[in-house]
Tab-separated table of C-alpha atoms and ligand atoms in Angstrom:
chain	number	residue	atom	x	y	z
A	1	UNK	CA	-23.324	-3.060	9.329
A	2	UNK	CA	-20.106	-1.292	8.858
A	3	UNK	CA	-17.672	-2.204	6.462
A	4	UNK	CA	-13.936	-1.643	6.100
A	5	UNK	CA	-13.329	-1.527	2.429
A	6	UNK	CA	-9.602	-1.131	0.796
A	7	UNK	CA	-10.191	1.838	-1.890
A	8	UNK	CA	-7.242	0.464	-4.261
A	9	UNK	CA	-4.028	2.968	-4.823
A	10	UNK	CA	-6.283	5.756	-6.624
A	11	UNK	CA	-7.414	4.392	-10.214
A	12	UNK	CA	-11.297	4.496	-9.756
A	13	UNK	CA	-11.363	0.893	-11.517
A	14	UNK	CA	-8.848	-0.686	-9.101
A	15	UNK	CA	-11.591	-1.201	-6.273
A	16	UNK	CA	-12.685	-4.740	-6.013
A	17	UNK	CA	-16.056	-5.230	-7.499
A	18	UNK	CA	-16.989	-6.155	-4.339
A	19	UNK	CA	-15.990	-2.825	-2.964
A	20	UNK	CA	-17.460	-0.776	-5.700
A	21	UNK	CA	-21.168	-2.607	-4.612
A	22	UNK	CA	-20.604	-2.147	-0.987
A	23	UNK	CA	-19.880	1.892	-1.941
A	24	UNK	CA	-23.265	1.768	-4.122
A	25	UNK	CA	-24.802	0.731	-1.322
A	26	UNK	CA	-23.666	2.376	1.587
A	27	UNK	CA	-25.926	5.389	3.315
A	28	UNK	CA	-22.897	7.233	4.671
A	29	UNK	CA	-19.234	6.743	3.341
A	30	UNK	CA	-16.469	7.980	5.430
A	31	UNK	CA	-13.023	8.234	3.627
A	32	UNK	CA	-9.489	8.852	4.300
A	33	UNK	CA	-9.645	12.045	2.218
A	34	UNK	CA	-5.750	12.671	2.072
A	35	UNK	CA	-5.304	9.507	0.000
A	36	UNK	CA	-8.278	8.079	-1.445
A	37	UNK	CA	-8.919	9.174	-4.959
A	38	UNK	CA	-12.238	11.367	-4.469
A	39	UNK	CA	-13.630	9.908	-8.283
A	40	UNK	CA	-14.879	7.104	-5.963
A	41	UNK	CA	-17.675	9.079	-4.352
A	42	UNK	CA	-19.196	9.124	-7.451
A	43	UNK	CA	-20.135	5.773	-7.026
A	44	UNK	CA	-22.246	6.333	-3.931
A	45	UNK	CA	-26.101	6.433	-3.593
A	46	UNK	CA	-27.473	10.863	-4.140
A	47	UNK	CA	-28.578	10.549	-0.534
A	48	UNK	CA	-25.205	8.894	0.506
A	49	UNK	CA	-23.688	10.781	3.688
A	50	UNK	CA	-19.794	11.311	2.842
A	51	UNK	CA	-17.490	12.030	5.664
A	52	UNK	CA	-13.711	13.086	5.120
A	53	UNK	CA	-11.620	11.274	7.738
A	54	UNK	CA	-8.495	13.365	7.290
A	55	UNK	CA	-10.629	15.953	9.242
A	56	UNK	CA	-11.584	13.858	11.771
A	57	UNK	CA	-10.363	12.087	14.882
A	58	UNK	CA	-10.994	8.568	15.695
A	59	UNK	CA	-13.273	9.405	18.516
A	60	UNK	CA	-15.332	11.601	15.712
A	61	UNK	CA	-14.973	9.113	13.001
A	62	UNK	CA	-16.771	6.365	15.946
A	63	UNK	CA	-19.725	8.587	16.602
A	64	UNK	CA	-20.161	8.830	13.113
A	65	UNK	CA	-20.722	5.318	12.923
A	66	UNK	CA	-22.868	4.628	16.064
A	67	UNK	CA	-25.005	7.390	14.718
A	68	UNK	CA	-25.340	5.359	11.328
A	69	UNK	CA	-25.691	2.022	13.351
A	70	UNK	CA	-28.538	3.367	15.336
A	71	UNK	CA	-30.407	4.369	12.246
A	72	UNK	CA	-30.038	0.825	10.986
A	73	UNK	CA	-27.813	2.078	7.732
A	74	UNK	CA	-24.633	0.511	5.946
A	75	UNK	CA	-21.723	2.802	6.451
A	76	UNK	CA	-18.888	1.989	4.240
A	77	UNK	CA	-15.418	3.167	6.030
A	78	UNK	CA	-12.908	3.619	2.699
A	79	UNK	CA	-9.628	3.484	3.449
A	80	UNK	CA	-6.214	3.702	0.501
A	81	UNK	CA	-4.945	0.895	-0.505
A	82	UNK	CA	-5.539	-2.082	1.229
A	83	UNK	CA	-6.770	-1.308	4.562
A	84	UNK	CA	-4.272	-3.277	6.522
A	85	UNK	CA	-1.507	-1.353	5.660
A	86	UNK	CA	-1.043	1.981	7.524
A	87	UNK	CA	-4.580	1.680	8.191
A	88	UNK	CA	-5.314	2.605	11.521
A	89	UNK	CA	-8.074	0.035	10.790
A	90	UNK	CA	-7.221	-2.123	14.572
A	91	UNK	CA	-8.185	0.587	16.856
A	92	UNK	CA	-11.553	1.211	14.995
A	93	UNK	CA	-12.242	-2.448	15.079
A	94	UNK	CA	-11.310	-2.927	18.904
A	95	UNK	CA	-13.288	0.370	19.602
A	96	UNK	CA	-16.399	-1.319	17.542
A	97	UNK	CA	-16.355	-4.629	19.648
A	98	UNK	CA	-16.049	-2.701	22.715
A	99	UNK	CA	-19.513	-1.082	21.590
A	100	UNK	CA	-21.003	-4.625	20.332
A	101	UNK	CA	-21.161	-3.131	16.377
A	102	UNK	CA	-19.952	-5.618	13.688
A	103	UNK	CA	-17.826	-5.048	11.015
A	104	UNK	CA	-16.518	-6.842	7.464
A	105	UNK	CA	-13.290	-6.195	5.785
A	106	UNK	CA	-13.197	-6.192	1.908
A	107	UNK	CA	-9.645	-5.994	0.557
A	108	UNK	CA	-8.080	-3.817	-2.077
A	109	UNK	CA	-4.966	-3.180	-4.083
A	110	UNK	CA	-2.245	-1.427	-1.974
A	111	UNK	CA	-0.127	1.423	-3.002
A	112	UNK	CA	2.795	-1.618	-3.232
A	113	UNK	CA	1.205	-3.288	-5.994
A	114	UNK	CA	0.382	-0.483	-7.927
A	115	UNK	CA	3.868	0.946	-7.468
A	116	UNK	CA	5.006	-2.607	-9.023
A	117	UNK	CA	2.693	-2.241	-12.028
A	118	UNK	CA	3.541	0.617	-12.452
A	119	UNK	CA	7.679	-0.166	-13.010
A	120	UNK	CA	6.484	-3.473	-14.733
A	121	UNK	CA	8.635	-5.449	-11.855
A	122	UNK	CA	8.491	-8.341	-9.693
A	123	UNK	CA	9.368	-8.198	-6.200
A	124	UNK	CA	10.232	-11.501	-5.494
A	125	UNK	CA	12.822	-12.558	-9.243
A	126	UNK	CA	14.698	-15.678	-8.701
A	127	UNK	CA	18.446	-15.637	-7.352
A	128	UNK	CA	17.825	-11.877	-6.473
A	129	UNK	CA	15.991	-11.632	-3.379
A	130	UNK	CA	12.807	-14.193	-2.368
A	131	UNK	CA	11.638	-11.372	0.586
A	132	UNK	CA	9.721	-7.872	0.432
A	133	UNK	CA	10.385	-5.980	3.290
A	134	UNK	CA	7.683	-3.498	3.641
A	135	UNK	CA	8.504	-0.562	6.406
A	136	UNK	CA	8.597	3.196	6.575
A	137	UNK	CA	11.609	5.519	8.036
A	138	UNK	CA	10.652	6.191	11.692
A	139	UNK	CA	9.242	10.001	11.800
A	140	UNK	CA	6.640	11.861	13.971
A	141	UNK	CA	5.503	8.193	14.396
A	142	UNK	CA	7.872	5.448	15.967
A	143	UNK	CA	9.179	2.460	14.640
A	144	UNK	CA	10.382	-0.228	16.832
A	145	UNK	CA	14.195	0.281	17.032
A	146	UNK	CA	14.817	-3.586	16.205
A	147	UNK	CA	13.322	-2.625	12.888
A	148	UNK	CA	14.828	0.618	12.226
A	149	UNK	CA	15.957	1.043	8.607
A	150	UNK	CA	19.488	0.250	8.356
A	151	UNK	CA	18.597	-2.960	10.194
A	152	UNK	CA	16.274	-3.967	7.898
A	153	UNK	CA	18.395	-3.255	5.018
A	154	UNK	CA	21.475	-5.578	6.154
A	155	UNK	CA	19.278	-8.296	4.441
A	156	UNK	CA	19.744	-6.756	1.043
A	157	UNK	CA	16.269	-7.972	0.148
A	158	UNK	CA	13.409	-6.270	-1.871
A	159	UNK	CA	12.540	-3.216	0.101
A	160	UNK	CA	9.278	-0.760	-0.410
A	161	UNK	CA	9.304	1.948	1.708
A	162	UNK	CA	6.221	3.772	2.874
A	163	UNK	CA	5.326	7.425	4.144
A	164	UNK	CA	8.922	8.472	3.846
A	165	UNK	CA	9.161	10.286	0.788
A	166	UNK	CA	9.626	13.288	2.695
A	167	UNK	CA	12.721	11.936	4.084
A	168	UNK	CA	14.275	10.955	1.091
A	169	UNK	CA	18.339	11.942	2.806
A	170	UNK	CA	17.740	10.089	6.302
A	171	UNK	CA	16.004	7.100	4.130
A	172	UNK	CA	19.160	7.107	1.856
A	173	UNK	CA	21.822	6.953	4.480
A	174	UNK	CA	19.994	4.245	6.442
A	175	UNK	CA	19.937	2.167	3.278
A	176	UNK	CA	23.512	2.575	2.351
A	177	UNK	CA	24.422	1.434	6.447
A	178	UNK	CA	22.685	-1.901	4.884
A	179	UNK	CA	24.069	-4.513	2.556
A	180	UNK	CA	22.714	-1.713	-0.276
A	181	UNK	CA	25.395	-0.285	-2.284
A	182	UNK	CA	25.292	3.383	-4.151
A	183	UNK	CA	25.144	1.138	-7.098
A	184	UNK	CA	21.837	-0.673	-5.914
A	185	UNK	CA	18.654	0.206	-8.148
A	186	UNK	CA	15.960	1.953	-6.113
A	187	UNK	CA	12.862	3.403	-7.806
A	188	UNK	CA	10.424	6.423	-6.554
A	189	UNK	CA	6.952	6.242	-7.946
A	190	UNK	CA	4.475	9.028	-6.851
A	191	UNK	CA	0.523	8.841	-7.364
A	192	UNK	CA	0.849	5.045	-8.564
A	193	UNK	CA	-2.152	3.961	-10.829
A	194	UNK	CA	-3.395	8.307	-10.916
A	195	UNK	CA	-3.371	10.129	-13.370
A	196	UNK	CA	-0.184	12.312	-12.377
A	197	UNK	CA	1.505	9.139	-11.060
A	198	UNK	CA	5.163	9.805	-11.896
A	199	UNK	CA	8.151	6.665	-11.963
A	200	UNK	CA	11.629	7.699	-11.319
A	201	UNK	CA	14.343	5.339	-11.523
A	202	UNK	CA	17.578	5.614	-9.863
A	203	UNK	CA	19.974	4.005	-7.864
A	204	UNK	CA	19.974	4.575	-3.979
A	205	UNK	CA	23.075	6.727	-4.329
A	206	UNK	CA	20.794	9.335	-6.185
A	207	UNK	CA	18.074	8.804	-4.174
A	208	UNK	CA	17.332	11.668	-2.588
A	209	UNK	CA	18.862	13.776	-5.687
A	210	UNK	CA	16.360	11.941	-7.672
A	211	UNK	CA	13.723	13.158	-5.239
A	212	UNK	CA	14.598	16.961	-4.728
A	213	UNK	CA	14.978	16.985	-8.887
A	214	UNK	CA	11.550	15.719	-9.465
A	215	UNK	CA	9.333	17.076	-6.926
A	216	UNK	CA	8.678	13.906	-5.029
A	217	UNK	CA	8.228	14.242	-1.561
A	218	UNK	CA	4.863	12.809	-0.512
A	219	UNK	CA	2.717	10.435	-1.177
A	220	UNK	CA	5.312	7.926	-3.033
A	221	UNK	CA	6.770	4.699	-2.412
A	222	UNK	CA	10.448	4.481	-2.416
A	223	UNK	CA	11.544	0.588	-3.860
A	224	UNK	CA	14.876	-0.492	-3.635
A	225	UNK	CA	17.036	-3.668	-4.779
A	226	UNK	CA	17.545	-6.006	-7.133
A	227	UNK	CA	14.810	-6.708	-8.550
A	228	UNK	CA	15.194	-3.252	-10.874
A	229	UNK	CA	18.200	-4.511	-12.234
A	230	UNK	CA	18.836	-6.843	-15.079
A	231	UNK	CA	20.114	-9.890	-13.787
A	232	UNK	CA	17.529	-13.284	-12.176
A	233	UNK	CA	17.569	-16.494	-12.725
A	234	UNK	CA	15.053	-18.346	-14.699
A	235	UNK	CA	11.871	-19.561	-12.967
A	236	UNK	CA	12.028	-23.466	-11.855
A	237	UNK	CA	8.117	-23.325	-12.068
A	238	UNK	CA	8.424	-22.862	-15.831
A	239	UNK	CA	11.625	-25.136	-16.373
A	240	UNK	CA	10.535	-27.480	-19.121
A	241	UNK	CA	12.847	-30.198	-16.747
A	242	UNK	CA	11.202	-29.796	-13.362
A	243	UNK	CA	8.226	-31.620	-12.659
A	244	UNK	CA	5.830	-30.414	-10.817
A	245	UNK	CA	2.135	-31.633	-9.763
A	246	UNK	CA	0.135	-30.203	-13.030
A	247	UNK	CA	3.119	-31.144	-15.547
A	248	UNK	CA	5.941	-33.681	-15.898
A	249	UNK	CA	9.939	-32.421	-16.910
A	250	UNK	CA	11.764	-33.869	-19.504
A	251	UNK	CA	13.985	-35.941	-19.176
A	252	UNK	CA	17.942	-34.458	-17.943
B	1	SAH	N1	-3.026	1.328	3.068
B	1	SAH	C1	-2.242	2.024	2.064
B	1	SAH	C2	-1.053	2.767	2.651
B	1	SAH	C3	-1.449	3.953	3.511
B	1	SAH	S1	-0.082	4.798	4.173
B	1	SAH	C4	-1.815	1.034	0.975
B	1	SAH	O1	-2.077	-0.173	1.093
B	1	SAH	O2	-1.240	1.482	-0.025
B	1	SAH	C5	0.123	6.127	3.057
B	1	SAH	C6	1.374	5.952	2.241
B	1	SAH	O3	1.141	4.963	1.263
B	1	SAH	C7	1.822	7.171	1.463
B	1	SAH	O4	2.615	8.024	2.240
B	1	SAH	C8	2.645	6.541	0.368
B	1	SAH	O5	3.911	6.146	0.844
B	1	SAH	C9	1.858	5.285	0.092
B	1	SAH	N2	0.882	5.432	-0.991
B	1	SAH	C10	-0.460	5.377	-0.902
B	1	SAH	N3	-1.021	5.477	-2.141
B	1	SAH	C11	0.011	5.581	-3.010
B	1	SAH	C12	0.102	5.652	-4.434
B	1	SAH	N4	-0.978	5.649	-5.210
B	1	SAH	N5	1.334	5.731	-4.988
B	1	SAH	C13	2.443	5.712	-4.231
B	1	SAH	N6	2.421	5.627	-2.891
B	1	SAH	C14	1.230	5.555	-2.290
């Protein structure tokens, strides 16, 4: 059996415990080496095969797993985050049924979450913005033009941009084509949940200033909106006067 497991944003103990048995079980492991925090390996069997995936190609990264199939072993294919993110995950899977292997997905934490742990913030505050738009700037891979950047950010919503830290100008200029304004909070946190994880806050008129000054230019989410700033309304959920199924308001 092969399973897809999500390897959490790169704190060892952010794995599911379902992952972390899956990895103690596996015979080979193969891993998206440029983002999955190597610390996990440690959990693996001594006789565990370990494969790096950044080295690979998806052809290679197939054969591996017939190989594994045909020897009647567990491979466990570790990918950052949660896998269905930025994966790549669909064109393994499709590849697999062609061949008649089955496959499991575990979940993990993505990169998103940790990012919002790391600033202490919600996404989704009341009266600010009830959406999360989660994209990347279009580079050496596409993005549909209906969903280029500056489209997306006419919604003024909660943004969190992926794999375009390196593009911290473009990504700045498509945001301020949006309903953002220079004013708007934005946030850049590198190597969420690591050890060198680093949080900068700014405002997406020192975005890319913000960037240059601190170094940041891979592996970092970029947030922007709202939800940084200070003002929200209270939660209805909590509102000793709404009612809800589990508990009744007072009176108005
Ligand atoms: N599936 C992953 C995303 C893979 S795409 C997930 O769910 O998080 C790779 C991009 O994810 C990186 O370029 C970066 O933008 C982001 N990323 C992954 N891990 C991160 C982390 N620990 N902190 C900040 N950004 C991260």
């Amino acid at each position: 059996m092969i399973h897809f497991v999500g390897a959490g944003p790169g704190a060892p103990d952010l794995i599911t415990l379902r992952g972390a048995d899956l990895l103690a079980k596996a015979d080979c492991v193969i891993y998206a080496g440029s983002l999955v925090n190597p610390a996990l390996l440690g959990l693996t069997k001594p006789d565990c095969a370990i494969y790096n995936s950044a080295e690979l190609t998806l052809e290679q990264v197939l054969d591996l797993m017939k190989a594994q199939e045909a020897q009647d072993h567990m491979t466990v294919r570790l990918h950052t985050g949660d896998p269905c993110l930025y994966g790549a995950v669909r064109e393994q899977m499709d590849a697999l049924d062609a061949a008649g292997l089955s496959y499991e997905s575990t979940p993990g934490v993505s990169s998103f979450c940790g990012a919002a742990a790391a600033l202490d913030a919600e996404y989704t505050l009341p009266g600010v913005s009830q959406s999360v738009i989660i994209t990347r700037m279009a580079g050496r891979t596409p993005v549909p033009e209906s969903e280029n950047l500056a489209a997306l950010a006419a919604h003024g919503a909660t943004m969190v941009i992926f794999l375009s830290a390196g593009m911290l100008p473009q990504v700045q200029a498509a945001l301020l084509e949006g309903a953002y304004t220079p004013d708007t909070p934005a946030a850049l946190v590198y190597k969420a949940t690591w050890p060198e994880e680093k949080v900068v806050r700014c405002t997406v008129g020192t975005l890319a200033d913000c960037g240059r000054q601190n170094g940041i230019s891979r592996t970092a989410l970029v947030l922007v909106g709202d939800f940084l700033g200070n003002r929200y309304d209270r939660s209805r959920l909590y509102d000793p006067s709404f009612t809800t199924g589990y508990r009744k308001g007072a009176e108005s």
